[in-house]
C-alpha cells in the first residue's frame, strides 16, 4: 500500500497517508488512458467550422464577361473556387464529433491515472490554509510554500470553500476542482495532484475503492 505525504497549511510535511484499494494500486495501463483522453478531447470539439461551397453561395448567376474577345480565360461564374472570394472546395462543414465513452473505460482510465500519479510521487494530501477572504495572494503564498507555484497543479476538494474557488481563478497553471468531478484527463494534464482529506474521501465515495 503506497504512502503519500500529508502537507500542513504551513507547507511542511506533517505525516504520511496510506492509500489502499484499486483506486491507487492498479497497474497503470497507458493504452486505456490514451483511449479515454482521445475520446474526451474529441467530445470537446464544437464542430462548428463551416465554409461556403458553390451551392451555398449567393450570386454567381450572371456570366462575369463575354466568352470571347477579351483575351481573358473564359469564366461562367464569379463563385468559381478559382476566383478570389469564390467558393471553397471540400472545406469543413458543421459536424457532431461526440461519441459516448463507456463508463468502464472512464473508470479504468481513472484508476490507471491515479495509480500512476501516486506511483510517480506526484500525489499529495494537503491541509488548506486559512482563507478569511477570497484573496489570490493567500493561495499564491501557499503554493510557493509547497514549491508548486510554477508547476501545473490541480487541487481536489469537497466543494465547500467558496473563497478558495474565487481566490484561485487568476492563478496561472493552477486549477481547483470538486473531487467528485475529476476525470483522467485532469490527472494526466497536471504535473502535481493535491487533494484535501475531505476531497480524498469524496474520490473514494464517488468512484468506489472496493
mmCIF file of the C-alpha atoms, coordinates in Angstrom:
data_MODEL
# 
_entry.id   MODEL 
# 
loop_
_atom_site.group_PDB 
_atom_site.id 
_atom_site.type_symbol 
_atom_site.label_atom_id 
_atom_site.label_alt_id 
_atom_site.label_comp_id 
_atom_site.label_asym_id 
_atom_site.label_entity_id 
_atom_site.label_seq_id 
_atom_site.pdbx_PDB_ins_code 
_atom_site.Cartn_x 
_atom_site.Cartn_y 
_atom_site.Cartn_z 
_atom_site.occupancy 
_atom_site.B_iso_or_equiv 
_atom_site.pdbx_formal_charge 
_atom_site.auth_seq_id 
_atom_site.auth_comp_id 
_atom_site.auth_asym_id 
_atom_site.auth_atom_id 
_atom_site.pdbx_PDB_model_num 
ATOM 1   C CA . UNK A 1 1   ? 0.000   0.000  0.000   1.00 0.00 ? 1   UNK A CA 1 
ATOM 2   C CA . UNK A 1 2   ? 1.559   3.305  -1.076  1.00 0.00 ? 2   UNK A CA 1 
ATOM 3   C CA . UNK A 1 3   ? 2.141   6.159  1.338   1.00 0.00 ? 3   UNK A CA 1 
ATOM 4   C CA . UNK A 1 4   ? 1.838   9.801  0.272   1.00 0.00 ? 4   UNK A CA 1 
ATOM 5   C CA . UNK A 1 5   ? 2.864   12.967 2.056   1.00 0.00 ? 5   UNK A CA 1 
ATOM 6   C CA . UNK A 1 6   ? 0.407   14.995 4.105   1.00 0.00 ? 6   UNK A CA 1 
ATOM 7   C CA . UNK A 1 7   ? 1.390   18.659 3.853   1.00 0.00 ? 7   UNK A CA 1 
ATOM 8   C CA . UNK A 1 8   ? 0.172   21.014 6.568   1.00 0.00 ? 8   UNK A CA 1 
ATOM 9   C CA . UNK A 1 9   ? -1.006  24.555 5.846   1.00 0.00 ? 9   UNK A CA 1 
ATOM 10  C CA . UNK A 1 10  ? 2.419   25.951 6.730   1.00 0.00 ? 10  UNK A CA 1 
ATOM 11  C CA . UNK A 1 11  ? 3.967   23.929 3.895   1.00 0.00 ? 11  UNK A CA 1 
ATOM 12  C CA . UNK A 1 12  ? 5.741   21.274 5.969   1.00 0.00 ? 12  UNK A CA 1 
ATOM 13  C CA . UNK A 1 13  ? 5.350   17.513 5.837   1.00 0.00 ? 13  UNK A CA 1 
ATOM 14  C CA . UNK A 1 14  ? 3.316   16.617 8.921   1.00 0.00 ? 14  UNK A CA 1 
ATOM 15  C CA . UNK A 1 15  ? 2.823   12.880 8.364   1.00 0.00 ? 15  UNK A CA 1 
ATOM 16  C CA . UNK A 1 16  ? 2.049   10.308 5.725   1.00 0.00 ? 16  UNK A CA 1 
ATOM 17  C CA . UNK A 1 17  ? -1.283  8.994  4.496   1.00 0.00 ? 17  UNK A CA 1 
ATOM 18  C CA . UNK A 1 18  ? -1.649  5.376  3.439   1.00 0.00 ? 18  UNK A CA 1 
ATOM 19  C CA . UNK A 1 19  ? -3.674  4.820  0.284   1.00 0.00 ? 19  UNK A CA 1 
ATOM 20  C CA . UNK A 1 20  ? -5.137  1.429  -0.483  1.00 0.00 ? 20  UNK A CA 1 
ATOM 21  C CA . UNK A 1 21  ? -7.506  -0.193 -2.924  1.00 0.00 ? 21  UNK A CA 1 
ATOM 22  C CA . UNK A 1 22  ? -7.695  -0.291 -6.727  1.00 0.00 ? 22  UNK A CA 1 
ATOM 23  C CA . UNK A 1 23  ? -8.034  3.496  -6.992  1.00 0.00 ? 23  UNK A CA 1 
ATOM 24  C CA . UNK A 1 24  ? -4.381  3.845  -6.031  1.00 0.00 ? 24  UNK A CA 1 
ATOM 25  C CA . UNK A 1 25  ? -2.867  0.384  -6.521  1.00 0.00 ? 25  UNK A CA 1 
ATOM 26  C CA . UNK A 1 26  ? -3.917  -0.547 -10.052 1.00 0.00 ? 26  UNK A CA 1 
ATOM 27  C CA . UNK A 1 27  ? -1.201  -1.392 -12.554 1.00 0.00 ? 27  UNK A CA 1 
ATOM 28  C CA . UNK A 1 28  ? -1.314  1.625  -14.909 1.00 0.00 ? 28  UNK A CA 1 
ATOM 29  C CA . UNK A 1 29  ? -2.446  0.872  -18.458 1.00 0.00 ? 29  UNK A CA 1 
ATOM 30  C CA . UNK A 1 30  ? -1.224  3.563  -20.813 1.00 0.00 ? 30  UNK A CA 1 
ATOM 31  C CA . UNK A 1 31  ? -3.361  2.459  -23.749 1.00 0.00 ? 31  UNK A CA 1 
ATOM 32  C CA . UNK A 1 32  ? -6.544  2.768  -21.650 1.00 0.00 ? 32  UNK A CA 1 
ATOM 33  C CA . UNK A 1 33  ? -5.624  6.303  -20.595 1.00 0.00 ? 33  UNK A CA 1 
ATOM 34  C CA . UNK A 1 34  ? -4.795  7.206  -24.192 1.00 0.00 ? 34  UNK A CA 1 
ATOM 35  C CA . UNK A 1 35  ? -8.106  5.878  -25.478 1.00 0.00 ? 35  UNK A CA 1 
ATOM 36  C CA . UNK A 1 36  ? -10.041 7.856  -22.863 1.00 0.00 ? 36  UNK A CA 1 
ATOM 37  C CA . UNK A 1 37  ? -8.112  11.102 -23.411 1.00 0.00 ? 37  UNK A CA 1 
ATOM 38  C CA . UNK A 1 38  ? -8.570  10.917 -27.197 1.00 0.00 ? 38  UNK A CA 1 
ATOM 39  C CA . UNK A 1 39  ? -12.302 10.353 -26.742 1.00 0.00 ? 39  UNK A CA 1 
ATOM 40  C CA . UNK A 1 40  ? -12.591 13.095 -24.117 1.00 0.00 ? 40  UNK A CA 1 
ATOM 41  C CA . UNK A 1 41  ? -10.835 15.681 -26.286 1.00 0.00 ? 41  UNK A CA 1 
ATOM 42  C CA . UNK A 1 42  ? -12.867 14.624 -29.314 1.00 0.00 ? 42  UNK A CA 1 
ATOM 43  C CA . UNK A 1 43  ? -16.043 15.314 -27.357 1.00 0.00 ? 43  UNK A CA 1 
ATOM 44  C CA . UNK A 1 44  ? -14.830 18.825 -26.507 1.00 0.00 ? 44  UNK A CA 1 
ATOM 45  C CA . UNK A 1 45  ? -14.777 19.815 -30.181 1.00 0.00 ? 45  UNK A CA 1 
ATOM 46  C CA . UNK A 1 46  ? -17.503 22.256 -31.175 1.00 0.00 ? 46  UNK A CA 1 
ATOM 47  C CA . UNK A 1 47  ? -17.631 21.091 -34.760 1.00 0.00 ? 47  UNK A CA 1 
ATOM 48  C CA . UNK A 1 48  ? -18.976 24.461 -35.932 1.00 0.00 ? 48  UNK A CA 1 
ATOM 49  C CA . UNK A 1 49  ? -16.342 25.199 -38.613 1.00 0.00 ? 49  UNK A CA 1 
ATOM 50  C CA . UNK A 1 50  ? -18.209 25.965 -41.809 1.00 0.00 ? 50  UNK A CA 1 
ATOM 51  C CA . UNK A 1 51  ? -17.303 27.192 -45.280 1.00 0.00 ? 51  UNK A CA 1 
ATOM 52  C CA . UNK A 1 52  ? -19.341 28.211 -48.322 1.00 0.00 ? 52  UNK A CA 1 
ATOM 53  C CA . UNK A 1 53  ? -19.345 25.765 -51.186 1.00 0.00 ? 53  UNK A CA 1 
ATOM 54  C CA . UNK A 1 54  ? -20.791 26.680 -54.570 1.00 0.00 ? 54  UNK A CA 1 
ATOM 55  C CA . UNK A 1 55  ? -24.262 25.501 -53.624 1.00 0.00 ? 55  UNK A CA 1 
ATOM 56  C CA . UNK A 1 56  ? -24.410 27.739 -50.552 1.00 0.00 ? 56  UNK A CA 1 
ATOM 57  C CA . UNK A 1 57  ? -23.025 30.925 -52.107 1.00 0.00 ? 57  UNK A CA 1 
ATOM 58  C CA . UNK A 1 58  ? -25.249 33.755 -53.262 1.00 0.00 ? 58  UNK A CA 1 
ATOM 59  C CA . UNK A 1 59  ? -24.872 35.324 -56.663 1.00 0.00 ? 59  UNK A CA 1 
ATOM 60  C CA . UNK A 1 60  ? -22.790 33.988 -59.497 1.00 0.00 ? 60  UNK A CA 1 
ATOM 61  C CA . UNK A 1 61  ? -25.729 33.625 -61.845 1.00 0.00 ? 61  UNK A CA 1 
ATOM 62  C CA . UNK A 1 62  ? -24.529 36.159 -64.369 1.00 0.00 ? 62  UNK A CA 1 
ATOM 63  C CA . UNK A 1 63  ? -21.560 35.473 -66.594 1.00 0.00 ? 63  UNK A CA 1 
ATOM 64  C CA . UNK A 1 64  ? -18.805 37.905 -65.462 1.00 0.00 ? 64  UNK A CA 1 
ATOM 65  C CA . UNK A 1 65  ? -17.792 38.858 -69.012 1.00 0.00 ? 65  UNK A CA 1 
ATOM 66  C CA . UNK A 1 66  ? -18.392 37.657 -72.520 1.00 0.00 ? 66  UNK A CA 1 
ATOM 67  C CA . UNK A 1 67  ? -16.950 34.364 -73.686 1.00 0.00 ? 67  UNK A CA 1 
ATOM 68  C CA . UNK A 1 68  ? -14.716 35.682 -76.467 1.00 0.00 ? 68  UNK A CA 1 
ATOM 69  C CA . UNK A 1 69  ? -12.822 38.758 -77.393 1.00 0.00 ? 69  UNK A CA 1 
ATOM 70  C CA . UNK A 1 70  ? -11.486 39.896 -74.024 1.00 0.00 ? 70  UNK A CA 1 
ATOM 71  C CA . UNK A 1 71  ? -8.227  37.961 -74.050 1.00 0.00 ? 71  UNK A CA 1 
ATOM 72  C CA . UNK A 1 72  ? -9.030  36.558 -70.633 1.00 0.00 ? 72  UNK A CA 1 
ATOM 73  C CA . UNK A 1 73  ? -9.649  32.957 -69.674 1.00 0.00 ? 73  UNK A CA 1 
ATOM 74  C CA . UNK A 1 74  ? -13.304 32.091 -70.085 1.00 0.00 ? 74  UNK A CA 1 
ATOM 75  C CA . UNK A 1 75  ? -15.412 32.234 -66.908 1.00 0.00 ? 75  UNK A CA 1 
ATOM 76  C CA . UNK A 1 76  ? -19.030 31.361 -66.276 1.00 0.00 ? 76  UNK A CA 1 
ATOM 77  C CA . UNK A 1 77  ? -19.471 32.487 -62.665 1.00 0.00 ? 77  UNK A CA 1 
ATOM 78  C CA . UNK A 1 78  ? -17.716 34.620 -60.083 1.00 0.00 ? 78  UNK A CA 1 
ATOM 79  C CA . UNK A 1 79  ? -18.362 31.935 -57.453 1.00 0.00 ? 79  UNK A CA 1 
ATOM 80  C CA . UNK A 1 80  ? -15.766 29.653 -59.018 1.00 0.00 ? 80  UNK A CA 1 
ATOM 81  C CA . UNK A 1 81  ? -13.230 28.302 -56.486 1.00 0.00 ? 81  UNK A CA 1 
ATOM 82  C CA . UNK A 1 82  ? -10.512 29.661 -58.786 1.00 0.00 ? 82  UNK A CA 1 
ATOM 83  C CA . UNK A 1 83  ? -11.604 33.223 -58.108 1.00 0.00 ? 83  UNK A CA 1 
ATOM 84  C CA . UNK A 1 84  ? -10.723 35.352 -55.109 1.00 0.00 ? 84  UNK A CA 1 
ATOM 85  C CA . UNK A 1 85  ? -13.808 35.416 -52.919 1.00 0.00 ? 85  UNK A CA 1 
ATOM 86  C CA . UNK A 1 86  ? -15.169 32.361 -54.656 1.00 0.00 ? 86  UNK A CA 1 
ATOM 87  C CA . UNK A 1 87  ? -16.451 29.136 -53.150 1.00 0.00 ? 87  UNK A CA 1 
ATOM 88  C CA . UNK A 1 88  ? -14.358 26.698 -51.128 1.00 0.00 ? 88  UNK A CA 1 
ATOM 89  C CA . UNK A 1 89  ? -13.851 23.150 -52.355 1.00 0.00 ? 89  UNK A CA 1 
ATOM 90  C CA . UNK A 1 90  ? -14.027 20.321 -49.804 1.00 0.00 ? 90  UNK A CA 1 
ATOM 91  C CA . UNK A 1 91  ? -13.963 22.789 -46.904 1.00 0.00 ? 91  UNK A CA 1 
ATOM 92  C CA . UNK A 1 92  ? -15.144 21.932 -43.369 1.00 0.00 ? 92  UNK A CA 1 
ATOM 93  C CA . UNK A 1 93  ? -18.854 21.720 -42.635 1.00 0.00 ? 93  UNK A CA 1 
ATOM 94  C CA . UNK A 1 94  ? -20.627 21.511 -39.248 1.00 0.00 ? 94  UNK A CA 1 
ATOM 95  C CA . UNK A 1 95  ? -20.165 18.087 -37.706 1.00 0.00 ? 95  UNK A CA 1 
ATOM 96  C CA . UNK A 1 96  ? -21.026 16.426 -34.417 1.00 0.00 ? 96  UNK A CA 1 
ATOM 97  C CA . UNK A 1 97  ? -17.858 14.797 -33.080 1.00 0.00 ? 97  UNK A CA 1 
ATOM 98  C CA . UNK A 1 98  ? -19.474 13.405 -29.935 1.00 0.00 ? 98  UNK A CA 1 
ATOM 99  C CA . UNK A 1 99  ? -19.194 9.719  -29.138 1.00 0.00 ? 99  UNK A CA 1 
ATOM 100 C CA . UNK A 1 100 ? -20.260 8.132  -25.877 1.00 0.00 ? 100 UNK A CA 1 
ATOM 101 C CA . UNK A 1 101 ? -17.417 6.883  -23.699 1.00 0.00 ? 101 UNK A CA 1 
ATOM 102 C CA . UNK A 1 102 ? -18.191 3.654  -21.823 1.00 0.00 ? 102 UNK A CA 1 
ATOM 103 C CA . UNK A 1 103 ? -18.355 4.019  -18.045 1.00 0.00 ? 103 UNK A CA 1 
ATOM 104 C CA . UNK A 1 104 ? -15.935 1.114  -17.669 1.00 0.00 ? 104 UNK A CA 1 
ATOM 105 C CA . UNK A 1 105 ? -13.393 2.914  -19.858 1.00 0.00 ? 105 UNK A CA 1 
ATOM 106 C CA . UNK A 1 106 ? -13.599 6.078  -17.764 1.00 0.00 ? 106 UNK A CA 1 
ATOM 107 C CA . UNK A 1 107 ? -13.282 4.141  -14.516 1.00 0.00 ? 107 UNK A CA 1 
ATOM 108 C CA . UNK A 1 108 ? -10.341 2.034  -15.710 1.00 0.00 ? 108 UNK A CA 1 
ATOM 109 C CA . UNK A 1 109 ? -8.602  5.130  -17.076 1.00 0.00 ? 109 UNK A CA 1 
ATOM 110 C CA . UNK A 1 110 ? -9.140  6.953  -13.775 1.00 0.00 ? 110 UNK A CA 1 
ATOM 111 C CA . UNK A 1 111 ? -7.746  4.013  -11.783 1.00 0.00 ? 111 UNK A CA 1 
ATOM 112 C CA . UNK A 1 112 ? -4.691  3.931  -14.040 1.00 0.00 ? 112 UNK A CA 1 
ATOM 113 C CA . UNK A 1 113 ? -4.177  7.707  -13.932 1.00 0.00 ? 113 UNK A CA 1 
ATOM 114 C CA . UNK A 1 114 ? -4.479  7.971  -10.143 1.00 0.00 ? 114 UNK A CA 1 
ATOM 115 C CA . UNK A 1 115 ? -2.300  4.910  -9.569  1.00 0.00 ? 115 UNK A CA 1 
ATOM 116 C CA . UNK A 1 116 ? 0.351   6.255  -11.948 1.00 0.00 ? 116 UNK A CA 1 
ATOM 117 C CA . UNK A 1 117 ? 0.253   9.636  -10.224 1.00 0.00 ? 117 UNK A CA 1 
ATOM 118 C CA . UNK A 1 118 ? 0.738   8.029  -6.798  1.00 0.00 ? 118 UNK A CA 1 
ATOM 119 C CA . UNK A 1 119 ? 3.433   5.670  -8.084  1.00 0.00 ? 119 UNK A CA 1 
ATOM 120 C CA . UNK A 1 120 ? 5.448   8.571  -9.521  1.00 0.00 ? 120 UNK A CA 1 
ATOM 121 C CA . UNK A 1 121 ? 5.166   10.577 -6.290  1.00 0.00 ? 121 UNK A CA 1 
ATOM 122 C CA . UNK A 1 122 ? 3.046   13.345 -7.778  1.00 0.00 ? 122 UNK A CA 1 
ATOM 123 C CA . UNK A 1 123 ? 0.044   12.955 -5.462  1.00 0.00 ? 123 UNK A CA 1 
ATOM 124 C CA . UNK A 1 124 ? -0.118  14.734 -2.098  1.00 0.00 ? 124 UNK A CA 1 
ATOM 125 C CA . UNK A 1 125 ? -2.732  15.270 0.575   1.00 0.00 ? 125 UNK A CA 1 
ATOM 126 C CA . UNK A 1 126 ? -2.788  18.838 1.877   1.00 0.00 ? 126 UNK A CA 1 
ATOM 127 C CA . UNK A 1 127 ? -4.306  20.925 4.616   1.00 0.00 ? 127 UNK A CA 1 
ATOM 128 C CA . UNK A 1 128 ? -5.786  24.109 3.189   1.00 0.00 ? 128 UNK A CA 1 
ATOM 129 C CA . UNK A 1 129 ? -4.558  27.457 4.512   1.00 0.00 ? 129 UNK A CA 1 
ATOM 130 C CA . UNK A 1 130 ? -6.947  29.750 6.355   1.00 0.00 ? 130 UNK A CA 1 
ATOM 131 C CA . UNK A 1 131 ? -8.801  31.901 3.837   1.00 0.00 ? 131 UNK A CA 1 
ATOM 132 C CA . UNK A 1 132 ? -10.787 34.569 5.704   1.00 0.00 ? 132 UNK A CA 1 
ATOM 133 C CA . UNK A 1 133 ? -11.273 36.374 2.392   1.00 0.00 ? 133 UNK A CA 1 
ATOM 134 C CA . UNK A 1 134 ? -11.101 35.472 -1.281  1.00 0.00 ? 134 UNK A CA 1 
ATOM 135 C CA . UNK A 1 135 ? -7.645  36.891 -1.988  1.00 0.00 ? 135 UNK A CA 1 
ATOM 136 C CA . UNK A 1 136 ? -5.351  35.401 -4.609  1.00 0.00 ? 136 UNK A CA 1 
ATOM 137 C CA . UNK A 1 137 ? -2.257  36.283 -2.582  1.00 0.00 ? 137 UNK A CA 1 
ATOM 138 C CA . UNK A 1 138 ? -3.157  33.757 0.136   1.00 0.00 ? 138 UNK A CA 1 
ATOM 139 C CA . UNK A 1 139 ? -3.364  30.839 -2.294  1.00 0.00 ? 139 UNK A CA 1 
ATOM 140 C CA . UNK A 1 140 ? -0.258  32.042 -4.136  1.00 0.00 ? 140 UNK A CA 1 
ATOM 141 C CA . UNK A 1 141 ? 1.710   32.114 -0.883  1.00 0.00 ? 141 UNK A CA 1 
ATOM 142 C CA . UNK A 1 142 ? 0.537   28.577 -0.073  1.00 0.00 ? 142 UNK A CA 1 
ATOM 143 C CA . UNK A 1 143 ? 1.648   27.260 -3.473  1.00 0.00 ? 143 UNK A CA 1 
ATOM 144 C CA . UNK A 1 144 ? 5.036   28.916 -3.080  1.00 0.00 ? 144 UNK A CA 1 
ATOM 145 C CA . UNK A 1 145 ? 5.487   27.191 0.281   1.00 0.00 ? 145 UNK A CA 1 
ATOM 146 C CA . UNK A 1 146 ? 4.849   23.888 -1.467  1.00 0.00 ? 146 UNK A CA 1 
ATOM 147 C CA . UNK A 1 147 ? 7.221   24.792 -4.294  1.00 0.00 ? 147 UNK A CA 1 
ATOM 148 C CA . UNK A 1 148 ? 4.415   24.382 -6.822  1.00 0.00 ? 148 UNK A CA 1 
ATOM 149 C CA . UNK A 1 149 ? 3.735   27.940 -7.920  1.00 0.00 ? 149 UNK A CA 1 
ATOM 150 C CA . UNK A 1 150 ? 5.354   27.414 -11.334 1.00 0.00 ? 150 UNK A CA 1 
ATOM 151 C CA . UNK A 1 151 ? 4.060   23.866 -11.876 1.00 0.00 ? 151 UNK A CA 1 
ATOM 152 C CA . UNK A 1 152 ? 0.795   22.751 -13.442 1.00 0.00 ? 152 UNK A CA 1 
ATOM 153 C CA . UNK A 1 153 ? -1.177  21.755 -10.364 1.00 0.00 ? 153 UNK A CA 1 
ATOM 154 C CA . UNK A 1 154 ? -4.746  20.692 -9.637  1.00 0.00 ? 154 UNK A CA 1 
ATOM 155 C CA . UNK A 1 155 ? -6.350  20.748 -6.193  1.00 0.00 ? 155 UNK A CA 1 
ATOM 156 C CA . UNK A 1 156 ? -9.261  18.420 -5.486  1.00 0.00 ? 156 UNK A CA 1 
ATOM 157 C CA . UNK A 1 157 ? -11.549 19.415 -2.624  1.00 0.00 ? 157 UNK A CA 1 
ATOM 158 C CA . UNK A 1 158 ? -15.078 18.838 -1.359  1.00 0.00 ? 158 UNK A CA 1 
ATOM 159 C CA . UNK A 1 159 ? -16.549 21.993 -2.901  1.00 0.00 ? 159 UNK A CA 1 
ATOM 160 C CA . UNK A 1 160 ? -17.301 23.676 0.427   1.00 0.00 ? 160 UNK A CA 1 
ATOM 161 C CA . UNK A 1 161 ? -14.871 26.580 0.227   1.00 0.00 ? 161 UNK A CA 1 
ATOM 162 C CA . UNK A 1 162 ? -16.063 29.439 -1.989  1.00 0.00 ? 162 UNK A CA 1 
ATOM 163 C CA . UNK A 1 163 ? -13.137 31.655 -1.012  1.00 0.00 ? 163 UNK A CA 1 
ATOM 164 C CA . UNK A 1 164 ? -10.720 29.033 -2.330  1.00 0.00 ? 164 UNK A CA 1 
ATOM 165 C CA . UNK A 1 165 ? -12.525 28.814 -5.656  1.00 0.00 ? 165 UNK A CA 1 
ATOM 166 C CA . UNK A 1 166 ? -12.640 32.583 -6.167  1.00 0.00 ? 166 UNK A CA 1 
ATOM 167 C CA . UNK A 1 167 ? -9.074  33.194 -4.968  1.00 0.00 ? 167 UNK A CA 1 
ATOM 168 C CA . UNK A 1 168 ? -7.677  30.563 -7.357  1.00 0.00 ? 168 UNK A CA 1 
ATOM 169 C CA . UNK A 1 169 ? -9.290  31.773 -10.578 1.00 0.00 ? 169 UNK A CA 1 
ATOM 170 C CA . UNK A 1 170 ? -6.492  34.116 -11.559 1.00 0.00 ? 170 UNK A CA 1 
ATOM 171 C CA . UNK A 1 171 ? -3.515  31.856 -10.839 1.00 0.00 ? 171 UNK A CA 1 
ATOM 172 C CA . UNK A 1 172 ? -1.774  30.568 -13.921 1.00 0.00 ? 172 UNK A CA 1 
ATOM 173 C CA . UNK A 1 173 ? -1.353  26.780 -14.223 1.00 0.00 ? 173 UNK A CA 1 
ATOM 174 C CA . UNK A 1 174 ? -3.437  26.164 -11.093 1.00 0.00 ? 174 UNK A CA 1 
ATOM 175 C CA . UNK A 1 175 ? -6.887  24.611 -11.116 1.00 0.00 ? 175 UNK A CA 1 
ATOM 176 C CA . UNK A 1 176 ? -9.314  23.919 -8.291  1.00 0.00 ? 176 UNK A CA 1 
ATOM 177 C CA . UNK A 1 177 ? -11.942 21.270 -8.849  1.00 0.00 ? 177 UNK A CA 1 
ATOM 178 C CA . UNK A 1 178 ? -14.545 19.389 -6.859  1.00 0.00 ? 178 UNK A CA 1 
ATOM 179 C CA . UNK A 1 179 ? -13.161 15.922 -6.241  1.00 0.00 ? 179 UNK A CA 1 
ATOM 180 C CA . UNK A 1 180 ? -16.247 14.066 -7.452  1.00 0.00 ? 180 UNK A CA 1 
ATOM 181 C CA . UNK A 1 181 ? -15.936 15.754 -10.875 1.00 0.00 ? 181 UNK A CA 1 
ATOM 182 C CA . UNK A 1 182 ? -12.329 14.777 -11.582 1.00 0.00 ? 182 UNK A CA 1 
ATOM 183 C CA . UNK A 1 183 ? -11.582 12.805 -14.726 1.00 0.00 ? 183 UNK A CA 1 
ATOM 184 C CA . UNK A 1 184 ? -8.467  11.045 -16.082 1.00 0.00 ? 184 UNK A CA 1 
ATOM 185 C CA . UNK A 1 185 ? -7.614  13.980 -18.356 1.00 0.00 ? 185 UNK A CA 1 
ATOM 186 C CA . UNK A 1 186 ? -7.428  16.301 -15.330 1.00 0.00 ? 186 UNK A CA 1 
ATOM 187 C CA . UNK A 1 187 ? -4.939  13.956 -13.688 1.00 0.00 ? 187 UNK A CA 1 
ATOM 188 C CA . UNK A 1 188 ? -2.750  13.496 -16.757 1.00 0.00 ? 188 UNK A CA 1 
ATOM 189 C CA . UNK A 1 189 ? -2.509  17.148 -17.819 1.00 0.00 ? 189 UNK A CA 1 
ATOM 190 C CA . UNK A 1 190 ? -1.170  18.345 -14.460 1.00 0.00 ? 190 UNK A CA 1 
ATOM 191 C CA . UNK A 1 191 ? 2.285   17.762 -13.014 1.00 0.00 ? 191 UNK A CA 1 
ATOM 192 C CA . UNK A 1 192 ? 1.024   17.568 -9.433  1.00 0.00 ? 192 UNK A CA 1 
ATOM 193 C CA . UNK A 1 193 ? -2.279  16.476 -7.946  1.00 0.00 ? 193 UNK A CA 1 
ATOM 194 C CA . UNK A 1 194 ? -3.227  17.782 -4.500  1.00 0.00 ? 194 UNK A CA 1 
ATOM 195 C CA . UNK A 1 195 ? -6.238  16.646 -2.514  1.00 0.00 ? 195 UNK A CA 1 
ATOM 196 C CA . UNK A 1 196 ? -7.653  17.696 0.815   1.00 0.00 ? 196 UNK A CA 1 
ATOM 197 C CA . UNK A 1 197 ? -8.598  14.925 3.233   1.00 0.00 ? 197 UNK A CA 1 
ATOM 198 C CA . UNK A 1 198 ? -12.262 15.666 2.531   1.00 0.00 ? 198 UNK A CA 1 
ATOM 199 C CA . UNK A 1 199 ? -11.547 15.634 -1.195  1.00 0.00 ? 199 UNK A CA 1 
ATOM 200 C CA . UNK A 1 200 ? -9.806  12.277 -0.901  1.00 0.00 ? 200 UNK A CA 1 
ATOM 201 C CA . UNK A 1 201 ? -12.851 10.831 0.835   1.00 0.00 ? 201 UNK A CA 1 
ATOM 202 C CA . UNK A 1 202 ? -15.070 12.251 -1.922  1.00 0.00 ? 202 UNK A CA 1 
ATOM 203 C CA . UNK A 1 203 ? -12.964 10.478 -4.552  1.00 0.00 ? 203 UNK A CA 1 
ATOM 204 C CA . UNK A 1 204 ? -13.292 7.169  -2.718  1.00 0.00 ? 204 UNK A CA 1 
ATOM 205 C CA . UNK A 1 205 ? -17.011 7.701  -2.173  1.00 0.00 ? 205 UNK A CA 1 
ATOM 206 C CA . UNK A 1 206 ? -17.744 8.674  -5.776  1.00 0.00 ? 206 UNK A CA 1 
ATOM 207 C CA . UNK A 1 207 ? -15.576 6.251  -7.698  1.00 0.00 ? 207 UNK A CA 1 
ATOM 208 C CA . UNK A 1 208 ? -15.530 3.402  -5.221  1.00 0.00 ? 208 UNK A CA 1 
ATOM 209 C CA . UNK A 1 209 ? -12.470 1.790  -3.765  1.00 0.00 ? 209 UNK A CA 1 
ATOM 210 C CA . UNK A 1 210 ? -13.653 -1.739 -3.234  1.00 0.00 ? 210 UNK A CA 1 
# 
